[in-house]
Tab-separated table of C-alpha atoms in Angstrom:
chain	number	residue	atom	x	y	z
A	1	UNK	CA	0.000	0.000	0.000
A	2	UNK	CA	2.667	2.438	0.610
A	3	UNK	CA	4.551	1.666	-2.622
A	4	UNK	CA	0.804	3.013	-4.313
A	5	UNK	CA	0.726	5.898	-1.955
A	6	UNK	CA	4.225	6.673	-2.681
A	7	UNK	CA	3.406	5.996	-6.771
A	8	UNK	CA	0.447	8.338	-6.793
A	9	UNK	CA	2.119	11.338	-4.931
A	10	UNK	CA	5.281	10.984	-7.393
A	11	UNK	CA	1.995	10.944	-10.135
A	12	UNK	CA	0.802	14.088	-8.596
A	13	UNK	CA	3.811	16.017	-8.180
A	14	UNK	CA	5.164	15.484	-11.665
A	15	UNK	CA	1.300	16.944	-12.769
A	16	UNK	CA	2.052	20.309	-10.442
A	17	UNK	CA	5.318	20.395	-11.597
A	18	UNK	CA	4.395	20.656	-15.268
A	19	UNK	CA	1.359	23.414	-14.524
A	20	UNK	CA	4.001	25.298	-13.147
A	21	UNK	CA	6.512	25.384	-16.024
A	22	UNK	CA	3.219	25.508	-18.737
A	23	UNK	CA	3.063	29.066	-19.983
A	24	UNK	CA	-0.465	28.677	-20.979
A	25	UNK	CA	-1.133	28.369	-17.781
A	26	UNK	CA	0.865	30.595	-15.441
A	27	UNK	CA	-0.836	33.267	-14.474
A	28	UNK	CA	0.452	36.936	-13.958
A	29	UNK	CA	0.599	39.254	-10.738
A	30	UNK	CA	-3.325	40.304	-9.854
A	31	UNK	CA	-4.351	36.485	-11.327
A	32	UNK	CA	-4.907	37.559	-15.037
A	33	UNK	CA	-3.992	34.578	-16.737
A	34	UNK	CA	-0.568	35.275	-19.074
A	35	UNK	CA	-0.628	35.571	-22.479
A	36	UNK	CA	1.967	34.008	-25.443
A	37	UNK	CA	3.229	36.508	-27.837
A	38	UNK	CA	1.440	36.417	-30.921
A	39	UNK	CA	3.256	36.291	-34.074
A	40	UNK	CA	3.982	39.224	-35.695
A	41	UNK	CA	1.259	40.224	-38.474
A	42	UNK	CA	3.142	40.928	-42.029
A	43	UNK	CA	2.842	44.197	-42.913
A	44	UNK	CA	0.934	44.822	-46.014
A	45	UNK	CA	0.561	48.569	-47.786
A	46	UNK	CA	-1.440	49.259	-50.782
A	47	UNK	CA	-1.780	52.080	-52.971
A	48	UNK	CA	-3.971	53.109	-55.656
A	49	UNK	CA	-2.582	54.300	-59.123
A	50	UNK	CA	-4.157	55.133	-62.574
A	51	UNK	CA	-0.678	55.095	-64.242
A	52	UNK	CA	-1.101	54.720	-68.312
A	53	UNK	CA	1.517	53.840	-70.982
A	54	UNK	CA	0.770	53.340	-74.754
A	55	UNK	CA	3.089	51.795	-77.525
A	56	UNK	CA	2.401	50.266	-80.624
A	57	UNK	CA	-1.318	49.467	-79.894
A	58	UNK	CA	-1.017	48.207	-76.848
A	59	UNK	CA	-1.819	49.876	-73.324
A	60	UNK	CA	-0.211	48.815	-69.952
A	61	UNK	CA	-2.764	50.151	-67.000
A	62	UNK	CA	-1.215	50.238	-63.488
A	63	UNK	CA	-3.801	50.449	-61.168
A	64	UNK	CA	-2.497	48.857	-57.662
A	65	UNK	CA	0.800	48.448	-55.921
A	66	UNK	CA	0.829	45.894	-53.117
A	67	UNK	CA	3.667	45.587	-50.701
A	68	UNK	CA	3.788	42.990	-48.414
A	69	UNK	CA	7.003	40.901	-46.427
A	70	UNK	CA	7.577	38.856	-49.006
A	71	UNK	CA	6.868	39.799	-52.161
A	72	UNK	CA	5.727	43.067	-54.170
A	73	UNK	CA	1.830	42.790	-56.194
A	74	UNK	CA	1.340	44.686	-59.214
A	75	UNK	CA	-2.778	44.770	-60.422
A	76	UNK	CA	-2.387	45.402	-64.317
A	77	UNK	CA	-4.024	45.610	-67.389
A	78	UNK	CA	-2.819	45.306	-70.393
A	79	UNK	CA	-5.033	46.009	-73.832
A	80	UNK	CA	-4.222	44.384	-77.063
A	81	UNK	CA	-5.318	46.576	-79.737
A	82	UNK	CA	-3.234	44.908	-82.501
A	83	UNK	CA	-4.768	41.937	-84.997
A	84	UNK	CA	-1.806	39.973	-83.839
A	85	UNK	CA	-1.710	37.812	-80.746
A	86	UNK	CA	0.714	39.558	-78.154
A	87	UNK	CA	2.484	36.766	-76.144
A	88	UNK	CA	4.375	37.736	-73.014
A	89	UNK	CA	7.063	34.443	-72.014
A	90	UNK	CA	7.638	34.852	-68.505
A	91	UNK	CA	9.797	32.168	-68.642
A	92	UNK	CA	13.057	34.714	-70.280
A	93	UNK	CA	12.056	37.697	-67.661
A	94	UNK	CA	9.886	39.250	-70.175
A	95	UNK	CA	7.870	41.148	-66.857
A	96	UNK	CA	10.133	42.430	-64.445
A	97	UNK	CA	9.539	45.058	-61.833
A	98	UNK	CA	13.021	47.034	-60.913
A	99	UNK	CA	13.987	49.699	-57.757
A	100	UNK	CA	15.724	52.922	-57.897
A	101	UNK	CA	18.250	51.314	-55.844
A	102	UNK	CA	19.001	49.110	-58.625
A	103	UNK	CA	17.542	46.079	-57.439
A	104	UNK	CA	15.003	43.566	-60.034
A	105	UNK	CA	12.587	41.239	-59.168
A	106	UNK	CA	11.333	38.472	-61.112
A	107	UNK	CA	7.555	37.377	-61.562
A	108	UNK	CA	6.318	34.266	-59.554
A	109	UNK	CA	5.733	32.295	-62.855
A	110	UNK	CA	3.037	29.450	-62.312
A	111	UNK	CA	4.052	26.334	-63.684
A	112	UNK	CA	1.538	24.898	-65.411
A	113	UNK	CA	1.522	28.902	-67.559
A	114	UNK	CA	4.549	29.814	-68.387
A	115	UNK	CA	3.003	32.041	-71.499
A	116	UNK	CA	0.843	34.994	-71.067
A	117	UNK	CA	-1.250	35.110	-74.327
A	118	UNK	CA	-3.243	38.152	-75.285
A	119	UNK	CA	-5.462	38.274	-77.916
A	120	UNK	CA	-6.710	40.996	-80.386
A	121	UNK	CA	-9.105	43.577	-79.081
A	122	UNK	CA	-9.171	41.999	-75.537
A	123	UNK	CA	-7.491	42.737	-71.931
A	124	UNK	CA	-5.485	40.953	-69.633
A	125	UNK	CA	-6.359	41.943	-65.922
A	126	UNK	CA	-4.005	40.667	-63.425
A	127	UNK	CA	-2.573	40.769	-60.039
A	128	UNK	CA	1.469	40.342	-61.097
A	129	UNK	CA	3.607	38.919	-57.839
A	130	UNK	CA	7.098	40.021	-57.927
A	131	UNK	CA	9.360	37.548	-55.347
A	132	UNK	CA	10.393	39.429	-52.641
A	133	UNK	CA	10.087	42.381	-50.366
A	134	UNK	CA	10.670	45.916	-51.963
A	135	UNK	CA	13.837	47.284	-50.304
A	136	UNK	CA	12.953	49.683	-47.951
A	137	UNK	CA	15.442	52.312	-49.397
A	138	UNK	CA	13.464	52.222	-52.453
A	139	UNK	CA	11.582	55.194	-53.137
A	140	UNK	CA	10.296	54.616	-56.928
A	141	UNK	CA	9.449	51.775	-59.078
A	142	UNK	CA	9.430	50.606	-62.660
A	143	UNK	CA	7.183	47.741	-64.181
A	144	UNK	CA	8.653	46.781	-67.733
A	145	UNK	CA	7.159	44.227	-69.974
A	146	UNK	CA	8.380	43.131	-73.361
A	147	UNK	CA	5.580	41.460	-75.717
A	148	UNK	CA	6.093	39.194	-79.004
A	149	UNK	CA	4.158	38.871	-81.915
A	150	UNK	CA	4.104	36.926	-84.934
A	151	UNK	CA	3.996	39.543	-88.535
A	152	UNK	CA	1.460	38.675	-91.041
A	153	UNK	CA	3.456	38.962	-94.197
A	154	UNK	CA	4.811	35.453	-96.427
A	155	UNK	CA	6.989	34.977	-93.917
A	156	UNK	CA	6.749	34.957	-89.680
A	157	UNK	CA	8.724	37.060	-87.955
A	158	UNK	CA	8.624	37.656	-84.275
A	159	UNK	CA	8.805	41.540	-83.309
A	160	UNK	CA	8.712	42.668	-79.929
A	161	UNK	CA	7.335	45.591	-78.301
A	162	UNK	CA	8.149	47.203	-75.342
A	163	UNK	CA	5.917	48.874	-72.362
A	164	UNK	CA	7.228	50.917	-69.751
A	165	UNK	CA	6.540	52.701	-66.538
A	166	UNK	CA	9.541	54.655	-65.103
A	167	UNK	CA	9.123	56.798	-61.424
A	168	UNK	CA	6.498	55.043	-60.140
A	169	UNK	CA	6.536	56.616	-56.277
A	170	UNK	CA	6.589	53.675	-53.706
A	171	UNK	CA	4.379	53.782	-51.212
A	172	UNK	CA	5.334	53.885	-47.451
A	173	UNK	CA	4.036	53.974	-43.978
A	174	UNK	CA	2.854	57.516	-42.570
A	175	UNK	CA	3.018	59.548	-45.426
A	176	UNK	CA	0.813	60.254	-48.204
A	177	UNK	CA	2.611	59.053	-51.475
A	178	UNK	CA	1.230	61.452	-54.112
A	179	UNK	CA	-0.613	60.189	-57.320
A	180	UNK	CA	1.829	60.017	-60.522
């Protein structure tokens, strides 16, 4: 009987023992139970733009910058207003958003797409994710894109066609970036 008395106190003690190194439940000075830290919430800042560049009959639209901790959204649109189909290979870095402080950053390709196809009179609306957070030096941005079609004539011949938007301000905690 003793060796079970003895048993269930060494039971008991090693229970106490463990509520008192348990963080979830120690309680704080004045009985408020204490808390864990909670992780720290990624920061996330969004501005609005209505940023326009034309070339050869297409438009780029930049409507939405994203920045978040670990990568850098870009909501575009671009308009195809050729008769050709406009194809954008991600694959070669043909979408590629850049930093004043000299820093690129590539598109998060999905696998299964690595072509962006647009065809004749239509848009492509999109929500472009760039790997990586914006360095926080940076104070403006530029979104280029280079887009390939085939010519009509007797025989194909792939041109390319360049959009651009240069200067685009970043925007940042506690201040007001103005509109560009």
């Amino acid at each position: 009987m003793n060796l079970r008395l003895f048993a269930a106190i060494a039971f008991l003690s090693l229970v106490c023992v463990g509520c008192d190194f348990n963080p979830l439940a120690q309680q704080l000075p004045g009985g408020a139970p204490a808390t864990t830290p909670s992780p720290r919430r990624p920061r996330i800042l969004t501005e609005s733009y209505d940023l326009q560049v034309n070339a050869s009959e297409l438009v780029m639209r930049l409507t939405e910058i994203t920045l978040a901790e670990d990568s850098t959204i870009a909501t575009v649109s671009i308009t195809n207003g050729r008769r050709e189909v406009i194809n954008i290979n991600t694959k070669k870095e043909n979408i590629i958003l850049y930093d004043d402080e000299g820093n690129t950053y590539r598109l998060a390709i999905p696998p299964d797409n690595p072509l962006i196809q647009i065809q004749p009179g239509t848009t492509l609306n999109g929500k472009f994710v760039f790997i990586g957070r914006l360095s926080p030096e940076a104070a403006y941005i530029g979104l280029k894109t280079v887009t390939y079609y085939e010519t009509q004539t007797s025989y194909a011949r792939t041109r390319g066609i360049t959009l651009e938007m240069k200067n685009v301000r970043v925007p940042r905690e506690g201040q007001n970036a103005p509109r560009n």
